[in-house]
XYZ file of C-alpha atoms in Angstrom:
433
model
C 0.000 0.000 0.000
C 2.995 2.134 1.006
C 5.422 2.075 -2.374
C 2.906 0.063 -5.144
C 0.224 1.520 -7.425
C -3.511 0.992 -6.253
C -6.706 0.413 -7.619
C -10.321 1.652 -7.496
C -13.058 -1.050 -8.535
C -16.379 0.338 -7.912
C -18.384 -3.209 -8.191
C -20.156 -5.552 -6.062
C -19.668 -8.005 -9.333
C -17.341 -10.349 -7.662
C -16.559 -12.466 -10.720
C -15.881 -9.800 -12.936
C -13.401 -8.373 -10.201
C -12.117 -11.287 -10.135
C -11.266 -11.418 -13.893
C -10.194 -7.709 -14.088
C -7.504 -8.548 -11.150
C -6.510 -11.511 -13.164
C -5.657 -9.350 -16.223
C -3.750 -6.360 -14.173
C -1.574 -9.086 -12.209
C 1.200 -7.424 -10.459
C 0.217 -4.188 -11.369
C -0.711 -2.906 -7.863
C -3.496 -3.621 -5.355
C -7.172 -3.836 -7.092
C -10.156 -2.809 -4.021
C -13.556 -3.594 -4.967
C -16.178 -1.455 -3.115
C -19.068 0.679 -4.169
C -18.887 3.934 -1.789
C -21.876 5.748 -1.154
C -22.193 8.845 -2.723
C -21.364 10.824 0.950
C -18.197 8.962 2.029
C -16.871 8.752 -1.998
C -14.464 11.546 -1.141
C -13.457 10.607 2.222
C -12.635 6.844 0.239
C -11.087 8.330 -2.348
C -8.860 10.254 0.389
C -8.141 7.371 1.768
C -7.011 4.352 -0.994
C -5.791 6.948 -3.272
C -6.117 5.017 -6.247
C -4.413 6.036 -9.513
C -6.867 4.896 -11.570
C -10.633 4.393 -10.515
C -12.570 1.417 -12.520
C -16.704 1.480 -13.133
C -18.366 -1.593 -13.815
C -20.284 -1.555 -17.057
C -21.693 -4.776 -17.428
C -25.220 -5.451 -17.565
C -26.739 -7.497 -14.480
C -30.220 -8.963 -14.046
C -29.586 -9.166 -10.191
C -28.890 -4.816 -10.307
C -31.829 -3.026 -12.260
C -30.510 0.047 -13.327
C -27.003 -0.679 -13.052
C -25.985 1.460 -16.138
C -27.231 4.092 -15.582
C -26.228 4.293 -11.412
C -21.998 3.746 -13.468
C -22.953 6.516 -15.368
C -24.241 8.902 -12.496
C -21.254 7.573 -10.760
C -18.234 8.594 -13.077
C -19.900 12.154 -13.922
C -19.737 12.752 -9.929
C -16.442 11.280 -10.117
C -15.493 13.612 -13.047
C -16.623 16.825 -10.875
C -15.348 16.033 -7.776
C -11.784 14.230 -8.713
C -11.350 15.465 -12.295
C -7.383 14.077 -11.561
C -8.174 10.103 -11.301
C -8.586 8.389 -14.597
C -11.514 6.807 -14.990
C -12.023 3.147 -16.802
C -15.076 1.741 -17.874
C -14.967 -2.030 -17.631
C -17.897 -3.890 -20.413
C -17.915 -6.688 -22.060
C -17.570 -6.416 -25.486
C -20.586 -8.826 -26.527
C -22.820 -5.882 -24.408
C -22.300 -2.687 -26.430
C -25.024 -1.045 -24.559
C -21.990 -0.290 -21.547
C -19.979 0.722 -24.110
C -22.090 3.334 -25.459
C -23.522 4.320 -21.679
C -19.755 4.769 -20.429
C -19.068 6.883 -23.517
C -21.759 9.006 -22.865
C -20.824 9.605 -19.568
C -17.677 10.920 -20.317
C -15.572 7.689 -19.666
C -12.839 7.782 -22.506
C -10.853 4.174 -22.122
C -13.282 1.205 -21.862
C -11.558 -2.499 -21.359
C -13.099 -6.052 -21.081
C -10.965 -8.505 -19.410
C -12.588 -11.534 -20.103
C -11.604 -10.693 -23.946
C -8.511 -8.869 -24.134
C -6.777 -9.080 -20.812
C -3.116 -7.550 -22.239
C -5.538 -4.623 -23.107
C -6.262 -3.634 -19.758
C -2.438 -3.577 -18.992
C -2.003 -1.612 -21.668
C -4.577 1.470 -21.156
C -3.239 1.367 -17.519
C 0.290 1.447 -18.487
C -0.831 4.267 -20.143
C -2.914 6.205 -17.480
C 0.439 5.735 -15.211
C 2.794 6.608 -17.442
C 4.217 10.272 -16.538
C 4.722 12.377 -19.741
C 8.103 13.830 -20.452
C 8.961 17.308 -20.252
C 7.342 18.022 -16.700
C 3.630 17.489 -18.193
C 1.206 16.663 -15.234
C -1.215 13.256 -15.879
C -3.376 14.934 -14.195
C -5.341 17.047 -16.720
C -6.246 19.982 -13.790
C -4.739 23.070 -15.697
C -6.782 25.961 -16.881
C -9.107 25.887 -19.117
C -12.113 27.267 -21.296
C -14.332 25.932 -23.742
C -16.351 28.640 -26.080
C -19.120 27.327 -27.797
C -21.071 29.753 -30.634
C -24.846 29.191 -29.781
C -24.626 29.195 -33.939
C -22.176 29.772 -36.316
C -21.657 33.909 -36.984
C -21.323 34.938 -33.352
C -18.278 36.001 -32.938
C -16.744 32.891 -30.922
C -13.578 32.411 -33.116
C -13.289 36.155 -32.736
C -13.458 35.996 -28.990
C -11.397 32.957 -29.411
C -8.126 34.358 -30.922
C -8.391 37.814 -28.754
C -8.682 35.498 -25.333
C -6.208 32.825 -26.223
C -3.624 36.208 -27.403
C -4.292 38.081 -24.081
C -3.655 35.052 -21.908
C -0.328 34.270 -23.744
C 1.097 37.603 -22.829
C -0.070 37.137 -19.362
C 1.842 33.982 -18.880
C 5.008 35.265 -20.877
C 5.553 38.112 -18.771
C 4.671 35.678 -15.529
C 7.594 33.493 -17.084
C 10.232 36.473 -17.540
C 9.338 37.380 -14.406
C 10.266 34.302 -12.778
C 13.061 34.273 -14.590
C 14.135 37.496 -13.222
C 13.301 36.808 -9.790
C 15.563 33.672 -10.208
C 18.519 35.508 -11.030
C 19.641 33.178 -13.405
C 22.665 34.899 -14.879
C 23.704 34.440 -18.267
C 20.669 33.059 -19.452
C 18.685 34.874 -22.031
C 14.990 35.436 -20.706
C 12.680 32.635 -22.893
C 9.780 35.048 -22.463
C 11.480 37.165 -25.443
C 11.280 34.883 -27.631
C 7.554 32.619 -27.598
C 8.931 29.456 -29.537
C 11.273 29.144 -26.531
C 8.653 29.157 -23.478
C 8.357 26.157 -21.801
C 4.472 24.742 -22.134
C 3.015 25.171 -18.799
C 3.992 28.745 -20.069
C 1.989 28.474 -23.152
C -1.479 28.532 -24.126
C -3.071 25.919 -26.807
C -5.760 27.056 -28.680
C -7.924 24.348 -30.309
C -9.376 25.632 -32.993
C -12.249 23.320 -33.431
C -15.084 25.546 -34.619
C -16.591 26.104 -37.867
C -15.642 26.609 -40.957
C -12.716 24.882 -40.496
C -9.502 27.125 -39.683
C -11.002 30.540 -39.228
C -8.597 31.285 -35.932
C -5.329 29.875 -37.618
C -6.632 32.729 -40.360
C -6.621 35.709 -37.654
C -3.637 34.445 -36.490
C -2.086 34.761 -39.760
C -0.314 31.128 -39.257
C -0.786 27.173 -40.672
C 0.504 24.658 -40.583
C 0.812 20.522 -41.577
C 0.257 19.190 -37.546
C -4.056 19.004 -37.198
C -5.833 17.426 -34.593
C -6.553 13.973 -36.846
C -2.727 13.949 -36.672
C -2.323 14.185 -33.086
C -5.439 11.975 -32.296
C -3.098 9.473 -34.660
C -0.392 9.758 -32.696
C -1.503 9.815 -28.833
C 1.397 7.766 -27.613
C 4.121 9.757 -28.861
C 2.184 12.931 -27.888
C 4.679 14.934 -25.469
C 6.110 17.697 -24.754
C 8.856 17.475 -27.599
C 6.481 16.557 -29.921
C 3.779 19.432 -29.127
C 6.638 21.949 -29.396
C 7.935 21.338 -32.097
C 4.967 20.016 -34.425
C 2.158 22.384 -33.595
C 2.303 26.058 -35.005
C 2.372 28.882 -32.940
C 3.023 32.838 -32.733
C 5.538 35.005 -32.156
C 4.284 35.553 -28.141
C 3.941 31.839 -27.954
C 0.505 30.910 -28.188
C 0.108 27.291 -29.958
C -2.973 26.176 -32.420
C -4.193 23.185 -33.118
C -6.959 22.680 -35.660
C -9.193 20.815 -37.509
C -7.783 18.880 -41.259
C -9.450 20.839 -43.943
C -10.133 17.347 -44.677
C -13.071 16.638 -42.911
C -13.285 12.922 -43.568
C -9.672 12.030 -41.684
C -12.086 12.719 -38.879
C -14.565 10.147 -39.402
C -11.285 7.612 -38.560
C -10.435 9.413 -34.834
C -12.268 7.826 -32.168
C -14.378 10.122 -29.900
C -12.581 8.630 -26.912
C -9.230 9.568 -28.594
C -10.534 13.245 -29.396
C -11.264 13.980 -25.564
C -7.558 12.148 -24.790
C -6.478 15.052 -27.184
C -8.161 17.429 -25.142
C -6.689 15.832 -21.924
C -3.220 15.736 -23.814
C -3.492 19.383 -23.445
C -4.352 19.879 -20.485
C -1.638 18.254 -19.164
C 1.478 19.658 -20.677
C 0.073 23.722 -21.852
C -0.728 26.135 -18.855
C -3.872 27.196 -20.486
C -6.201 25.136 -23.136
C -8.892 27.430 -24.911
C -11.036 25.366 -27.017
C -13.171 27.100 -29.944
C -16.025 24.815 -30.749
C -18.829 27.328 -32.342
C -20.421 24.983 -35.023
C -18.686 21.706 -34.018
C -20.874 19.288 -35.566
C -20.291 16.455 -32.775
C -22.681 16.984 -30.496
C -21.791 14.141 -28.161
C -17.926 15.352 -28.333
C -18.904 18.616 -27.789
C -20.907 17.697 -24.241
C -17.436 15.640 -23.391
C -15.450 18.750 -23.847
C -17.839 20.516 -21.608
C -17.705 17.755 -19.386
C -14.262 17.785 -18.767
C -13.437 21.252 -19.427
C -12.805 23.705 -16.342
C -15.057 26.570 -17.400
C -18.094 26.673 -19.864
C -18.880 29.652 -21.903
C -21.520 29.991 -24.640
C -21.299 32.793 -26.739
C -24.777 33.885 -28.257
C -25.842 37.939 -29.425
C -29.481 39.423 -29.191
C -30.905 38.400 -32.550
C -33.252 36.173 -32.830
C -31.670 33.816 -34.722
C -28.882 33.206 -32.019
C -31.652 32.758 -29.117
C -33.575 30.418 -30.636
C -30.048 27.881 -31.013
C -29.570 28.914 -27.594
C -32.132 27.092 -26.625
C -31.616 24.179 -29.207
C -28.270 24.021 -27.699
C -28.713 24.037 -24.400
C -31.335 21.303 -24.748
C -29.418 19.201 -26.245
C -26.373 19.865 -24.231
C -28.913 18.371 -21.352
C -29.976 15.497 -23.354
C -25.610 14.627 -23.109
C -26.207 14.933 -19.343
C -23.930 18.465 -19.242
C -24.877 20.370 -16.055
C -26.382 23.527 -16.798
C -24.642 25.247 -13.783
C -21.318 24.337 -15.500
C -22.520 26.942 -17.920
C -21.744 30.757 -18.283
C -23.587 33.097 -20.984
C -21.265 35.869 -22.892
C -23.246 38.107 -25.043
C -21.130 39.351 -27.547
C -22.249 42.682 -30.108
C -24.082 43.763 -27.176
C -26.072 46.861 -27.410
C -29.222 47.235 -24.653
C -31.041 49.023 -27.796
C -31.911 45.630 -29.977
C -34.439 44.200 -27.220
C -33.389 41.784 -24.537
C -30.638 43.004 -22.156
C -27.916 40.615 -21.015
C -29.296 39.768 -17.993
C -32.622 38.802 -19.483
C -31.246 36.661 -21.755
C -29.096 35.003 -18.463
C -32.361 35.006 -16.293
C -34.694 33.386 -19.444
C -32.003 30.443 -20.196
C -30.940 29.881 -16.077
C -27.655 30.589 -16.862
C -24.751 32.891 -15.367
C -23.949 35.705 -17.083
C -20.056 36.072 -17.711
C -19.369 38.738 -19.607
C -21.080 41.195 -22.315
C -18.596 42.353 -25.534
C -19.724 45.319 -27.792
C -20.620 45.424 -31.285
C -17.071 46.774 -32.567
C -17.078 44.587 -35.909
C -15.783 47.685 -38.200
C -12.490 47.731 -35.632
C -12.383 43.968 -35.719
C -12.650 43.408 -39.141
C -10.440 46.450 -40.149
C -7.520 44.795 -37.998
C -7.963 41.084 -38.587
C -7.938 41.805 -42.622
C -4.490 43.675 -42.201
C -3.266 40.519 -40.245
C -3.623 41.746 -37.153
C -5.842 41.480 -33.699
C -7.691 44.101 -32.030
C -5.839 44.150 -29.063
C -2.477 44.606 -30.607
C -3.705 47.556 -32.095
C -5.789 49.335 -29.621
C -5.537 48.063 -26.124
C -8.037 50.613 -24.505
C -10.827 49.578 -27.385
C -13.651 48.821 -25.227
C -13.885 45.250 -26.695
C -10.226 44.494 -25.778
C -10.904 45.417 -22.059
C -13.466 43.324 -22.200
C -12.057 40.392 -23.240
C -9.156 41.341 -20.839
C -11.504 41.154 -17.677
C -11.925 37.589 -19.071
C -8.810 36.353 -19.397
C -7.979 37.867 -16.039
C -10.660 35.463 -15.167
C -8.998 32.944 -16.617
C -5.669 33.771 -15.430
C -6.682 33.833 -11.510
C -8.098 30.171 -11.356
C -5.760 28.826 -9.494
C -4.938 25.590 -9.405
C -3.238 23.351 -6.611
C -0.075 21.601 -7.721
C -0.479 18.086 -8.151
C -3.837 18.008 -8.789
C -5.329 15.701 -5.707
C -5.698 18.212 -3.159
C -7.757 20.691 -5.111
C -10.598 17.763 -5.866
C -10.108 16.991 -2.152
C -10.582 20.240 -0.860
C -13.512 20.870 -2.924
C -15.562 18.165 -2.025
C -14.540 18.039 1.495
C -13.288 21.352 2.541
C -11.024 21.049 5.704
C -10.187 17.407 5.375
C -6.827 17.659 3.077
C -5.946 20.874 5.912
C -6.820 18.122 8.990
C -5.171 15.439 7.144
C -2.073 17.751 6.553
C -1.948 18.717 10.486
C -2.396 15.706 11.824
């Protein structure tokens, strides 16, 4: 318990523990238990388990048994977002399959079939990345979604992703200062040279295809089929030197402009992307206005640290509001995960923010003005907004965001934050005692 790797199996199936402790071997310890929903953390806490496994097979002796797995790894995903979840199925029953991947659960094993599998994924889940990138997936981030294409999400996309980047560099040079390193040339001068955690990764994911490479006047060959393809090798050398990025350091990732090489990457290997990112980059934004995926979409949100649709006050834009959001429900995404930006806000055309907020029970985040003539003028030249003009009234806008972003602190290591959320005081008592 002291030195080897343990084991979460939340199951009263006794033969199929049996069989899944058969196929990990020598791995580490395997507990079965199913913990009540009020002493999960507190269990959690206390077996520390790298990797948490959720019984997916159906049982005539548990009614309901799917769908109490699937209620079980979304609390699990809120409340200890740095434990790796595993769906265990059978492969003759795809209706686990498809209830685990529904619920968020990205790897999905069945020992009775492909026992070197299970070794595998959790070879993988254990596995520390190289380069200092954390397994734990707990950095920053934000997921925009457009309630419809035409918004103005890329837009906010590019001018977020920008502002955070300079944030962090001058963080970095300042550290680097305060170090007193002498001799050594500051990386913050030069973005291509900042270290990831340093970095922000904007996955451009929205539609059409490419529009924030375009206002960031950059391409490139690396997409996010590509790097789906290529999950095992994906680290820290390999994101530096493979994706593009700007000048001030901010890396993109998009879509192929082939479409179709995306009907070959699995859904559960799109949200390991996602979770790729989150571990090595300090800050993930993810553009997904007009994704078509709907269920990827809800895993993103899922997974993601913060939530923000992006709608305006035409009609148009409410009405997939609502579309959205229901189907966002239908995917089992929490609707108080959810904040509301308004963007080409003017009180004039009808509905005021907080209407809109109040009508669609959502928070209201933030409200951007209507300055397309400056945006467009600047992103046609090549540039953004905020390069330009950094008292615009837009660009302090999205500023007061990306402070947002930038102040969501994060504990190191990733296990006490979960901890202290769901049971505040217990990682300080534990600590004391």
């Amino acid at each position: 318990m002291q030195n080897g790797n343990r084991f979460l199996f939340c199951s009263r199936g006794d033969s199929v523990a049996a069989q899944l402790g058969q196929a990990l071997g020598d791995m580490g310890l395997l507990t079965q238990e199913v913990p009540g929903v009020e002493e999960l953390g507190r269990r959690l806490a206390e077996i520390e388990p790298q990797v948490v496994f959720l019984d997916f097979t159906l049982s005539e002796d548990e009614p309901g048994k799917l769908f109490k797995s699937a209620e079980l790894a979304r609390l699990l995903a809120r409340i200890a977002p740095a434990i790796p979840r595993v769906a265990v199925g059978l492969l003759s029953q795809p209706e686990g399959a498809i209830a685990a991947l529904r619920a968020g659960v990205s790897d999905f094993v069945d020992p009775t079939v492909a026992p070197q599998e299970v070794k595998d994924v959790v070879q993988r889940l254990l596995d520390v990345p190289e380069g200092g990138g954390r397994m734990d997936g707990s950095r920053r981030s934000v997921l925009l979604l457009g309630a419809r294409p035409g918004v103005g999400t890329s837009t906010l996309a590019v001018h977020l992703a920008g502002m955070v980047q300079d944030r962090l560099r001058q963080q970095h040079a300042a550290r680097q200062a305060a170090s007193g390193a002498k001799g050594v040339k500051p990386a913050g001068d030069n973005g291509s040279q900042l270290p990831l955690d340093s970095r922000v990764a904007l996955m451009d994911l929205g539609w059409p295809v490419g529009d924030c490479q375009l206002y960031l006047n950059i391409g490139g060959d690396f997409d996010f089929a590509e790097a789906a393809r290529n999950l095992r090798r994906l680290d820290s050398t390999l994101l530096s030197s493979a994706m593009s990025h700007t000048a001030n350091g901010l890396s993109v990732l998009a879509l192929p402009r082939d479409l179709g090489q995306m009907r070959e990457v699995s859904q559960s290997d799109s949200l390991l992307v996602f979770e790729r990112m989150r571990q090595h980059f300090g800050v993930v934004v993810a553009d997904s206005g007009g994704f078509s995926n709907p269920e990827f979409v809800a895993g993103l949100a899922r997974a993601s640290q913060q939530n923000w649709i992006v709608t305006d006050q035409s009609v148009g834009a409410l009405v997939s509001l609502a579309g959205l959001l229901q189907e966002l429900e239908q995917l089992h995404v929490d609707r108080r995960s959810l904040g509301l930006i308004v963007n080409r806000y003017d009180e004039r055309y009808g509905m005021t923010a907080q209407q809109i907020a109040e009508r669609f029970q959502l928070e209201l985040v933030s409200t951007l003005p209507d300055r397309t003539l400056a945006l467009m003028a600047c992103t046609n030249q090549g540039h953004l907004l905020h390069e330009e003009a950094e008292r615009d009234v837009y660009v302090r806008a999205v500023q007061a965001l990306a402070e947002k972003l930038s102040t969501e602190e994060n504990t190191p290591g990733g296990r006490a934050s979960w901890l202290a959320t769901w049971l505040p005081g217990v990682h300080r008592r534990m600590v004391v005692e």
